[in-house]
PDB file of C-alpha atoms in Angstrom:
ATOM      1  CA  MET A1014      97.835  86.414 106.970  1.00 93.00           C
ATOM      2  CA  LYS A1015      94.830  88.645 104.746  1.00 97.00           C
ATOM      3  CA  LYS A1016      95.776  91.689 102.897  1.00 98.00           C
ATOM      4  CA  LEU A1017      94.701  94.670 101.864  1.00 98.00           C
ATOM      5  CA  LEU A1018      94.786  95.954  98.133  1.00 99.00           C
ATOM      6  CA  LEU A1019      94.410  99.221  97.858  1.00 99.00           C
ATOM      7  CA  ILE A1020      94.409 100.627  94.187  1.00 99.00           C
ATOM      8  CA  ASP A1021      96.350 103.729  93.258  1.00 98.00           C
ATOM      9  CA  SER A1022      93.800 103.315  90.210  1.00 97.00           C
ATOM     10  CA  HIS A1023      94.637 107.142  88.380  1.00 93.00           C
ATOM     11  CA  ALA A1024      98.875 106.856  88.819  1.00 93.00           C
ATOM     12  CA  LEU A1025      98.780 103.034  86.864  1.00 95.00           C
ATOM     13  CA  ILE A1026      96.161 104.472  83.946  1.00 95.00           C
ATOM     14  CA  HIS A1027      98.756 106.942  83.153  1.00 92.00           C
ATOM     15  CA  ARG A1028     102.105 105.014  83.577  1.00 92.00           C
ATOM     16  CA  PHE A1029     100.135 102.253  81.443  1.00 93.00           C
ATOM     17  CA  PHE A1030      99.186 105.049  78.992  1.00 92.00           C
ATOM     18  CA  HIS A1031     102.797 105.628  78.742  1.00 88.00           C
ATOM     19  CA  ALA A1032     103.959 102.624  78.645  1.00 88.00           C
ATOM     20  CA  MET A1033     101.748 100.539  76.452  1.00 84.00           C
ATOM     21  CA  PRO A1034     102.284 100.213  72.386  1.00 84.00           C
ATOM     22  CA  PRO A1035      99.122 102.362  71.277  1.00 84.00           C
ATOM     23  CA  LEU A1036      96.079  99.467  71.066  1.00 88.00           C
ATOM     24  CA  THR A1037      92.497 100.398  69.750  1.00 90.00           C
ATOM     25  CA  ALA A1038      89.183  98.225  70.202  1.00 86.00           C
ATOM     26  CA  GLY A1039      86.745  97.886  66.763  1.00 79.00           C
ATOM     27  CA  ASP A1040      85.128 100.663  67.301  1.00 83.00           C
ATOM     28  CA  ASN A1041      88.492 102.425  67.490  1.00 87.00           C
ATOM     29  CA  MET A1042      88.841 103.483  71.006  1.00 90.00           C
ATOM     30  CA  PRO A1043      92.027 103.327  72.246  1.00 93.00           C
ATOM     31  CA  ILE A1044      92.771 100.466  75.335  1.00 94.00           C
ATOM     32  CA  GLY A1045      96.371 100.549  75.684  1.00 94.00           C
ATOM     33  CA  ALA A1046      95.756 101.009  79.299  1.00 94.00           C
ATOM     34  CA  ILE A1047      92.368  99.257  79.514  1.00 96.00           C
ATOM     35  CA  TYR A1048      95.172  96.545  78.425  1.00 95.00           C
ATOM     36  CA  GLY A1049      97.708  96.733  80.454  1.00 94.00           C
ATOM     37  CA  LEU A1050      95.879  97.273  82.934  1.00 96.00           C
ATOM     38  CA  CYS A1051      94.225  94.583  83.262  1.00 95.00           C
ATOM     39  CA  LYS A1052      97.080  92.367  82.526  1.00 94.00           C
ATOM     40  CA  LEU A1053      98.521  93.875  86.053  1.00 95.00           C
ATOM     41  CA  LEU A1054      95.587  93.224  88.093  1.00 96.00           C
ATOM     42  CA  LEU A1055      95.235  89.375  86.824  1.00 94.00           C
ATOM     43  CA  LYS A1056      99.450  88.906  87.964  1.00 93.00           C
ATOM     44  CA  ILE A1057      97.949  90.933  91.724  1.00 94.00           C
ATOM     45  CA  ILE A1058      95.484  89.131  92.139  1.00 94.00           C
ATOM     46  CA  ASN A1059      97.005  85.656  91.494  1.00 91.00           C
ATOM     47  CA  GLU A1060     100.894  86.710  93.914  1.00 93.00           C
ATOM     48  CA  GLU A1061      98.905  88.014  96.300  1.00 93.00           C
ATOM     49  CA  LYS A1062      96.338  87.026  96.512  1.00 95.00           C
ATOM     50  CA  PRO A1063      94.129  89.966  98.282  1.00 98.00           C
ATOM     51  CA  GLU A1064      90.900  89.028 100.385  1.00 98.00           C
ATOM     52  CA  TYR A1065      90.317  93.061 100.304  1.00 98.00           C
ATOM     53  CA  VAL A1066      90.660  95.479  97.121  1.00 98.00           C
ATOM     54  CA  ALA A1067      89.241  98.778  97.030  1.00 98.00           C
ATOM     55  CA  ALA A1068      89.905 101.186  93.544  1.00 98.00           C
ATOM     56  CA  CYS A1069      90.933 104.213  94.611  1.00 98.00           C
ATOM     57  CA  PHE A1070      90.598 107.807  92.170  1.00 97.00           C
ATOM     58  CA  ASP A1071      91.011 110.364  92.149  1.00 96.00           C
ATOM     59  CA  ARG A1072      88.562 113.730  91.221  1.00 94.00           C
ATOM     60  CA  PRO A1073      87.638 116.772  88.874  1.00 90.00           C
ATOM     61  CA  GLU A1074      86.965 119.024  91.840  1.00 94.00           C
ATOM     62  CA  PRO A1075      89.690 120.864  93.124  1.00 93.00           C
ATOM     63  CA  THR A1076      91.977 119.503  95.623  1.00 94.00           C
ATOM     64  CA  PHE A1077      92.745 120.922  99.462  1.00 93.00           C
ATOM     65  CA  ARG A1078      95.930 121.719  97.941  1.00 96.00           C
ATOM     66  CA  LYS A1079      94.574 123.813  94.592  1.00 94.00           C
ATOM     67  CA  LYS A1080      93.573 125.630  97.423  1.00 93.00           C
ATOM     68  CA  GLU A1081      96.432 126.527  99.499  1.00 95.00           C
ATOM     69  CA  TYR A1082      98.945 126.927  96.061  1.00 94.00           C
ATOM     70  CA  GLU A1083      96.702 127.513  93.307  1.00 94.00           C
ATOM     71  CA  ALA A1084     100.127 126.244  91.254  1.00 93.00           C
ATOM     72  CA  TYR A1085      99.315 122.822  92.383  1.00 93.00           C
ATOM     73  CA  LYS A1086     100.494 120.381  89.724  1.00 90.00           C
ATOM     74  CA  ALA A1087      99.411 123.287  87.128  1.00 86.00           C
ATOM     75  CA  ASN A1088     102.867 122.679  85.007  1.00 83.00           C
ATOM     76  CA  ARG A1089     100.476 119.295  83.055  1.00 80.00           C
ATOM     77  CA  ALA A1090      99.773 119.032  79.756  1.00 76.00           C
ATOM     78  CA  GLU A1091      96.439 119.019  79.420  1.00 82.00           C
ATOM     79  CA  VAL A1092      95.040 115.465  79.910  1.00 84.00           C
ATOM     80  CA  SER A1093      95.242 113.654  75.486  1.00 90.00           C
ATOM     81  CA  SER A1094      91.953 112.740  73.934  1.00 90.00           C
ATOM     82  CA  ASP A1095      92.961 108.671  73.922  1.00 92.00           C
ATOM     83  CA  LEU A1096      93.577 108.906  78.411  1.00 93.00           C
ATOM     84  CA  ILE A1097      90.605 110.044  78.504  1.00 94.00           C
ATOM     85  CA  PRO A1098      88.191 107.674  77.344  1.00 94.00           C
ATOM     86  CA  GLN A1099      90.707 105.013  79.064  1.00 95.00           C
ATOM     87  CA  LEU A1100      90.182 106.768  82.397  1.00 95.00           C
ATOM     88  CA  ILE A1101      86.081 106.331  82.616  1.00 96.00           C
ATOM     89  CA  GLU A1102      86.544 102.734  80.989  1.00 97.00           C
ATOM     90  CA  ALA A1103      88.702 101.127  83.807  1.00 98.00           C
ATOM     91  CA  ARG A1104      85.784 101.856  86.552  1.00 98.00           C
ATOM     92  CA  ASN A1105      84.088  99.469  84.095  1.00 98.00           C
ATOM     93  CA  THR A1106      87.110  97.246  84.629  1.00 98.00           C
ATOM     94  CA  PHE A1107      87.049  97.062  87.983  1.00 98.00           C
ATOM     95  CA  GLU A1108      83.458  95.802  88.384  1.00 97.00           C
ATOM     96  CA  ALA A1109      84.540  93.657  86.033  1.00 97.00           C
ATOM     97  CA  PHE A1110      86.914  92.023  88.364  1.00 97.00           C
ATOM     98  CA  GLY A1111      84.524  92.411  91.471  1.00 97.00           C
ATOM     99  CA  VAL A1112      86.167  95.487  92.581  1.00 98.00           C
ATOM    100  CA  LYS A1113      84.711  98.360  95.016  1.00 97.00           C
ATOM    101  CA  ILE A1114      85.738 102.079  93.220  1.00 97.00           C
ATOM    102  CA  PHE A1115      86.426 104.879  95.832  1.00 97.00           C
ATOM    103  CA  GLU A1116      86.358 108.819  94.998  1.00 97.00           C
ATOM    104  CA  LEU A1117      86.019 111.599  96.672  1.00 97.00           C
ATOM    105  CA  ALA A1118      85.601 115.496  96.097  1.00 96.00           C
ATOM    106  CA  GLY A1119      88.279 117.751  97.413  1.00 95.00           C
ATOM    107  CA  PHE A1120      90.795 114.760  97.298  1.00 97.00           C
ATOM    108  CA  GLU A1121      93.343 112.602  95.836  1.00 97.00           C
ATOM    109  CA  ALA A1122      93.540 108.839  95.310  1.00 97.00           C
ATOM    110  CA  ASP A1123      96.492 109.686  97.737  1.00 98.00           C
ATOM    111  CA  ASP A1124      94.565 110.166 100.712  1.00 98.00           C
ATOM    112  CA  ILE A1125      92.188 108.338  99.754  1.00 98.00           C
ATOM    113  CA  ILE A1126      94.725 105.321 100.216  1.00 98.00           C
ATOM    114  CA  ALA A1127      96.008 106.809 103.819  1.00 98.00           C
ATOM    115  CA  THR A1128      92.793 107.025 105.369  1.00 98.00           C
ATOM    116  CA  LEU A1129      91.963 103.020 104.490  1.00 98.00           C
ATOM    117  CA  ALA A1130      95.910 102.175 105.524  1.00 98.00           C
ATOM    118  CA  GLU A1131      95.278 103.963 108.300  1.00 97.00           C
ATOM    119  CA  LYS A1132      92.679 102.427 109.611  1.00 96.00           C
ATOM    120  CA  TYR A1133      93.326  99.134 108.867  1.00 97.00           C
ATOM    121  CA  LYS A1134      96.837  98.636 109.192  1.00 97.00           C
ATOM    122  CA  GLY A1135      96.127  97.736 113.254  1.00 95.00           C
ATOM    123  CA  GLU A1136      94.431  94.378 112.400  1.00 95.00           C
ATOM    124  CA  LYS A1137      95.202  91.544 113.600  1.00 94.00           C
ATOM    125  CA  ASP A1138      96.562  89.463 110.795  1.00 96.00           C
ATOM    126  CA  LEU A1139      95.658  91.752 107.592  1.00 98.00           C
ATOM    127  CA  GLN A1140      98.396  93.124 105.782  1.00 98.00           C
ATOM    128  CA  VAL A1141      98.174  96.424 103.710  1.00 99.00           C
ATOM    129  CA  VAL A1142      98.958  96.772 100.308  1.00 98.00           C
ATOM    130  CA  ILE A1143      99.826  99.885  98.348  1.00 99.00           C
ATOM    131  CA  LEU A1144      99.506  99.471  94.503  1.00 98.00           C
ATOM    132  CA  SER A1145     100.951 102.167  93.130  1.00 96.00           C
ATOM    133  CA  GLY A1146     103.541 104.171  90.851  1.00 92.00           C
ATOM    134  CA  ASP A1147     103.643 107.400  92.501  1.00 92.00           C
ATOM    135  CA  ARG A1148     105.913 107.421  95.182  1.00 93.00           C
ATOM    136  CA  ASP A1149     104.895 109.439  97.168  1.00 95.00           C
ATOM    137  CA  LEU A1150     102.463 107.005  99.072  1.00 98.00           C
ATOM    138  CA  LEU A1151     106.436 105.406 100.271  1.00 98.00           C
ATOM    139  CA  GLN A1152     104.809 107.087 102.843  1.00 98.00           C
ATOM    140  CA  LEU A1153     102.744 104.729 104.183  1.00 99.00           C
ATOM    141  CA  VAL A1154     104.828 102.497 104.377  1.00 99.00           C
ATOM    142  CA  GLU A1155     105.200 100.648 108.260  1.00 98.00           C
ATOM    143  CA  GLY A1156     107.673  98.055 108.876  1.00 95.00           C
ATOM    144  CA  GLU A1157     105.598  95.008 107.226  1.00 95.00           C
ATOM    145  CA  LYS A1158     102.340  95.851 107.861  1.00 97.00           C
ATOM    146  CA  VAL A1159     101.467  98.127 105.500  1.00 98.00           C
ATOM    147  CA  VAL A1160     103.961  98.066 102.325  1.00 98.00           C
ATOM    148  CA  ALA A1161     103.655  99.437  98.547  1.00 98.00           C
ATOM    149  CA  ASP A1162     104.037  97.506  95.438  1.00 97.00           C
ATOM    150  CA  MET A1163     105.374 100.068  93.009  1.00 96.00           C
ATOM    151  CA  LEU A1164     105.106  99.989  89.353  1.00 92.00           C
ATOM    152  CA  LYS A1165     109.055  99.837  87.848  1.00 85.00           C
ATOM    153  CA  SER A1166     109.291 101.774  84.498  1.00 67.00           C
ATOM    154  CA  GLY A1167     108.215  99.981  81.825  1.00 62.00           C
ATOM    155  CA  ALA A1168     104.468  97.945  82.309  1.00 60.00           C
ATOM    156  CA  GLY A1169     103.101  95.168  84.123  1.00 74.00           C
ATOM    157  CA  GLU A1170     106.632  94.544  86.726  1.00 87.00           C
ATOM    158  CA  VAL A1171     106.238  95.752  90.636  1.00 93.00           C
ATOM    159  CA  GLU A1172     108.771  96.286  93.088  1.00 95.00           C
ATOM    160  CA  ARG A1173     108.300  95.778  96.404  1.00 96.00           C
ATOM    161  CA  TYR A1174     109.009  98.381  99.147  1.00 98.00           C
ATOM    162  CA  ASN A1175     108.479  97.605 102.734  1.00 98.00           C
ATOM    163  CA  GLU A1176     110.300  99.895 105.730  1.00 97.00           C
ATOM    164  CA  GLU A1177     113.863  98.586 104.965  1.00 97.00           C
ATOM    165  CA  LYS A1178     113.442  99.104 101.224  1.00 98.00           C
ATOM    166  CA  VAL A1179     112.051 102.751 101.771  1.00 98.00           C
ATOM    167  CA  LYS A1180     114.943 103.418 104.266  1.00 98.00           C
ATOM    168  CA  GLU A1181     117.933 102.038 101.605  1.00 97.00           C
ATOM    169  CA  LYS A1182     116.876 103.991  98.528  1.00 96.00           C
ATOM    170  CA  TYR A1183     116.371 107.566 100.281  1.00 97.00           C
ATOM    171  CA  GLU A1184     118.384 107.361 104.043  1.00 98.00           C
ATOM    172  CA  LEU A1185     114.818 108.429 105.529  1.00 98.00           C
ATOM    173  CA  ARG A1186     112.506 107.438 107.294  1.00 98.00           C
ATOM    174  CA  PRO A1187     109.187 106.857 105.045  1.00 98.00           C
ATOM    175  CA  ASP A1188     107.677 109.547 107.155  1.00 98.00           C
ATOM    176  CA  GLN A1189     110.036 112.122 106.196  1.00 98.00           C
ATOM    177  CA  ILE A1190     109.223 111.968 102.478  1.00 98.00           C
ATOM    178  CA  ALA A1191     107.342 113.798 102.208  1.00 98.00           C
ATOM    179  CA  ASP A1192     110.226 116.469 104.872  1.00 99.00           C
ATOM    180  CA  LEU A1193     112.439 115.235 101.948  1.00 98.00           C
ATOM    181  CA  LYS A1194     109.477 117.117  98.861  1.00 98.00           C
ATOM    182  CA  GLY A1195     108.989 119.803 101.264  1.00 98.00           C
ATOM    183  CA  LEU A1196     112.823 120.724 101.042  1.00 98.00           C
ATOM    184  CA  MET A1197     113.702 119.553  97.359  1.00 98.00           C
ATOM    185  CA  GLY A1198     110.297 120.570  95.847  1.00 97.00           C
ATOM    186  CA  ASP A1199     108.359 118.113  93.466  1.00 96.00           C
ATOM    187  CA  ALA A1200     109.113 118.953  89.639  1.00 94.00           C
ATOM    188  CA  SER A1201     106.052 116.194  88.249  1.00 91.00           C
ATOM    189  CA  ASP A1202     103.458 118.163  90.846  1.00 94.00           C
ATOM    190  CA  ASN A1203     105.741 121.549  90.606  1.00 95.00           C
ATOM    191  CA  ILE A1204     105.361 121.521  94.755  1.00 97.00           C
ATOM    192  CA  PRO A1205     108.373 124.500  94.795  1.00 97.00           C
ATOM    193  CA  GLY A1206     110.218 123.336  98.311  1.00 98.00           C
ATOM    194  CA  VAL A1207     113.141 125.308  98.167  1.00 98.00           C
ATOM    195  CA  PRO A1208     114.726 126.611  95.575  1.00 97.00           C
ATOM    196  CA  GLY A1209     118.741 124.975  95.049  1.00 95.00           C
ATOM    197  CA  VAL A1210     118.123 122.900  97.688  1.00 96.00           C
ATOM    198  CA  GLY A1211     118.123 118.875  96.248  1.00 96.00           C
ATOM    199  CA  GLN A1212     117.402 114.968  96.635  1.00 97.00           C
ATOM    200  CA  LYS A1213     121.842 115.632  98.219  1.00 96.00           C
ATOM    201  CA  THR A1214     120.961 118.635 100.443  1.00 97.00           C
ATOM    202  CA  ALA A1215     118.073 117.618 101.893  1.00 98.00           C
ATOM    203  CA  THR A1216     118.980 113.808 102.875  1.00 98.00           C
ATOM    204  CA  PRO A1217     122.032 115.040 105.047  1.00 98.00           C
ATOM    205  CA  LEU A1218     119.907 117.768 106.461  1.00 98.00           C
ATOM    206  CA  LEU A1219     116.760 115.654 107.279  1.00 98.00           C
ATOM    207  CA  LYS A1220     118.831 112.844 108.596  1.00 98.00           C
ATOM    208  CA  GLU A1221     120.571 114.768 111.106  1.00 98.00           C
ATOM    209  CA  PHE A1222     117.635 117.723 111.730  1.00 98.00           C
ATOM    210  CA  GLU A1223     114.493 114.605 110.903  1.00 98.00           C
ATOM    211  CA  THR A1224     112.058 117.424 109.421  1.00 98.00           C
ATOM    212  CA  VAL A1225     111.615 121.182 107.808  1.00 98.00           C
ATOM    213  CA  GLU A1226     110.938 122.584 111.332  1.00 98.00           C
ATOM    214  CA  GLY A1227     113.232 120.943 112.610  1.00 98.00           C
ATOM    215  CA  VAL A1228     116.583 122.210 110.160  1.00 98.00           C
ATOM    216  CA  TYR A1229     115.170 125.345 110.703  1.00 98.00           C
ATOM    217  CA  GLU A1230     114.744 125.622 113.902  1.00 97.00           C
ATOM    218  CA  ASN A1231     118.339 124.571 113.865  1.00 97.00           C
ATOM    219  CA  LEU A1232     119.728 127.453 109.981  1.00 95.00           C
ATOM    220  CA  VAL A1233     122.150 129.036 112.507  1.00 94.00           C
ATOM    221  CA  ILE A1234     124.514 125.991 113.131  1.00 95.00           C
ATOM    222  CA  ILE A1235     124.010 124.743 109.149  1.00 94.00           C
ATOM    223  CA  SER A1236     126.437 125.089 106.716  1.00 93.00           C
ATOM    224  CA  GLU A1237     126.475 128.876 105.573  1.00 92.00           C
ATOM    225  CA  LYS A1238     126.529 127.897 102.663  1.00 93.00           C
ATOM    226  CA  HIS A1239     123.642 125.552 102.386  1.00 94.00           C
ATOM    227  CA  ALA A1240     121.983 128.169 105.611  1.00 94.00           C
ATOM    228  CA  LYS A1241     121.939 130.426 102.671  1.00 94.00           C
ATOM    229  CA  ARG A1242     119.466 128.580 100.220  1.00 95.00           C
ATOM    230  CA  LEU A1243     117.498 128.517 102.909  1.00 97.00           C
ATOM    231  CA  GLU A1244     116.848 131.347 104.493  1.00 96.00           C
ATOM    232  CA  GLY A1245     113.885 133.322 103.689  1.00 96.00           C
ATOM    233  CA  PHE A1246     111.946 129.794 101.990  1.00 98.00           C
ATOM    234  CA  GLU A1247     110.906 128.262 105.396  1.00 98.00           C
ATOM    235  CA  GLU A1248     107.074 129.594 105.416  1.00 98.00           C
ATOM    236  CA  GLN A1249     107.326 127.814 101.140  1.00 98.00           C
ATOM    237  CA  ALA A1250     109.414 124.715 102.467  1.00 98.00           C
ATOM    238  CA  LEU A1251     106.768 124.578 104.876  1.00 98.00           C
ATOM    239  CA  MET A1252     103.653 124.765 102.593  1.00 98.00           C
ATOM    240  CA  SER A1253     106.087 122.118 100.137  1.00 98.00           C
ATOM    241  CA  LYS A1254     105.653 119.931 102.629  1.00 98.00           C
ATOM    242  CA  ARG A1255     102.078 120.247 103.511  1.00 98.00           C
ATOM    243  CA  LEU A1256     101.311 119.626  99.487  1.00 98.00           C
ATOM    244  CA  ALA A1257     103.495 116.668  99.381  1.00 98.00           C
ATOM    245  CA  THR A1258     101.968 115.033 102.913  1.00 98.00           C
ATOM    246  CA  VAL A1259      99.060 112.900 102.793  1.00 98.00           C
ATOM    247  CA  ASP A1260      95.570 112.811 104.340  1.00 98.00           C
ATOM    248  CA  ARG A1261      94.521 110.381 106.513  1.00 98.00           C
ATOM    249  CA  ASN A1262      91.586 111.468 107.935  1.00 97.00           C
ATOM    250  CA  ALA A1263      89.172 112.086 104.595  1.00 97.00           C
ATOM    251  CA  PRO A1264      85.870 111.725 105.092  1.00 97.00           C
ATOM    252  CA  ILE A1265      85.471 107.888 103.317  1.00 94.00           C
ATOM    253  CA  LYS A1266      82.934 106.124 104.273  1.00 88.00           C
ATOM    254  CA  LEU A1267      83.169 101.895 104.248  1.00 89.00           C
ATOM    255  CA  ASN A1268      81.662 100.236 107.231  1.00 85.00           C
ATOM    256  CA  GLY A1269      84.575  97.099 107.893  1.00 91.00           C
ATOM    257  CA  LEU A1270      86.565  95.722 105.356  1.00 95.00           C
ATOM    258  CA  GLU A1271      83.487  93.398 104.595  1.00 94.00           C
ATOM    259  CA  ASN A1272      82.330  95.339 102.207  1.00 95.00           C
ATOM    260  CA  ILE A1273      85.464  95.315  99.747  1.00 97.00           C
ATOM    261  CA  LYS A1274      86.163  91.597 100.076  1.00 97.00           C
ATOM    262  CA  LEU A1275      87.315  90.520  96.288  1.00 96.00           C
ATOM    263  CA  GLY A1276      85.493  87.117  96.965  1.00 89.00           C
ATOM    264  CA  LYS A1277      86.051  84.710  93.720  1.00 90.00           C
ATOM    265  CA  LEU A1278      86.925  86.011  90.349  1.00 90.00           C
ATOM    266  CA  ASP A1279      83.801  86.428  87.899  1.00 91.00           C
ATOM    267  CA  GLU A1280      85.161  83.433  85.556  1.00 89.00           C
ATOM    268  CA  LYS A1281      82.193  84.312  82.750  1.00 91.00           C
ATOM    269  CA  LYS A1282      82.245  88.198  83.113  1.00 93.00           C
ATOM    270  CA  LEU A1283      85.938  88.958  83.276  1.00 94.00           C
ATOM    271  CA  ASP A1284      85.539  86.700  79.458  1.00 92.00           C
ATOM    272  CA  ALA A1285      82.677  88.448  78.183  1.00 93.00           C
ATOM    273  CA  TYR A1286      84.625  91.725  78.687  1.00 95.00           C
ATOM    274  CA  PHE A1287      88.035  90.142  77.517  1.00 94.00           C
ATOM    275  CA  LYS A1288      86.831  89.257  74.721  1.00 91.00           C
ATOM    276  CA  LYS A1289      84.910  92.874  74.207  1.00 92.00           C
ATOM    277  CA  PHE A1290      88.093  94.598  73.539  1.00 92.00           C
ATOM    278  CA  GLY A1291      90.036  91.301  71.290  1.00 91.00           C
ATOM    279  CA  PHE A1292      92.029  90.257  75.321  1.00 91.00           C
ATOM    280  CA  VAL A1293      92.041  87.054  74.203  1.00 86.00           C
ATOM    281  CA  SER A1294      94.859  85.652  75.722  1.00 87.00           C
ATOM    282  CA  LEU A1295      94.167  87.973  79.177  1.00 88.00           C
ATOM    283  CA  ALA A1296      91.053  85.351  78.875  1.00 80.00           C
ATOM    284  CA  GLU A1297      92.821  82.326  78.591  1.00 78.00           C
ATOM    285  CA  GLN A1298      95.011  83.619  81.219  1.00 76.00           C
ATOM    286  CA  ALA A1299      92.177  84.117  83.146  1.00 69.00           C
ATOM    287  CA  GLU A1300      90.963  80.735  83.455  1.00 60.00           C
ATOM    288  CA  PHE A1301      93.549  79.357  85.383  1.00 53.00           C
ATOM    289  CA  LEU A1302      93.421  81.664  88.426  1.00 53.00           C
TER     290      LEU A1302
END
């Protein structure tokens, strides 16, 4: 079975930035996250052997989520001056690997990934593999056709999520992940949810009533304790669900999978790129791919 690898570039770089020990190039440019990214790409390409690959990036422009809820992600600290050059350099990293980049003003990388996954998940003999550290993307998992490799704490190791794995971890279907965020919120994105409702409360409610809408339609039969917390927050819960829901219809242009075919890695280009930053061990690994 052929594989389409969709990379959540920003999420990975952020995770590596915080997980990897500080590294600098000869010109004192920080490169710890770039090293982690290169190492992971070598590992994934070697193990998964994807036929098609796309690296998806966030853009600085406000997204439709920010327009709906001004406080969306407003709690995040200013981007570190050591991270900014690595986010920029990552584009050169993907170019060295022969991977095409996709980004779209007004949309997050999650939305581009969702759109490409939705577009190609029905292709015969093709599996979509999402590579990320952002569990919001688990809502896209579908059987074995769409799976997610989630970066674990620490650098470089990933955990595979198929539909059964998502159900095992959350006791909910992948398509209920946004509903879960709708009720419990998401502090990392400053999504409010319903005050006082956490995962332990939200999960059984969704197991019984399926969706945020279903929960509120049945408020009269929910226990008084839970109903009191939910009352008056229906619109906020629905908005939170919308904020957490990936857009599967972003106007991204890709005229066929052949345009993102990976092909054989260019050993000379990769070798030069790795040696530019002193990644000697990675240059040696690349020789064996």
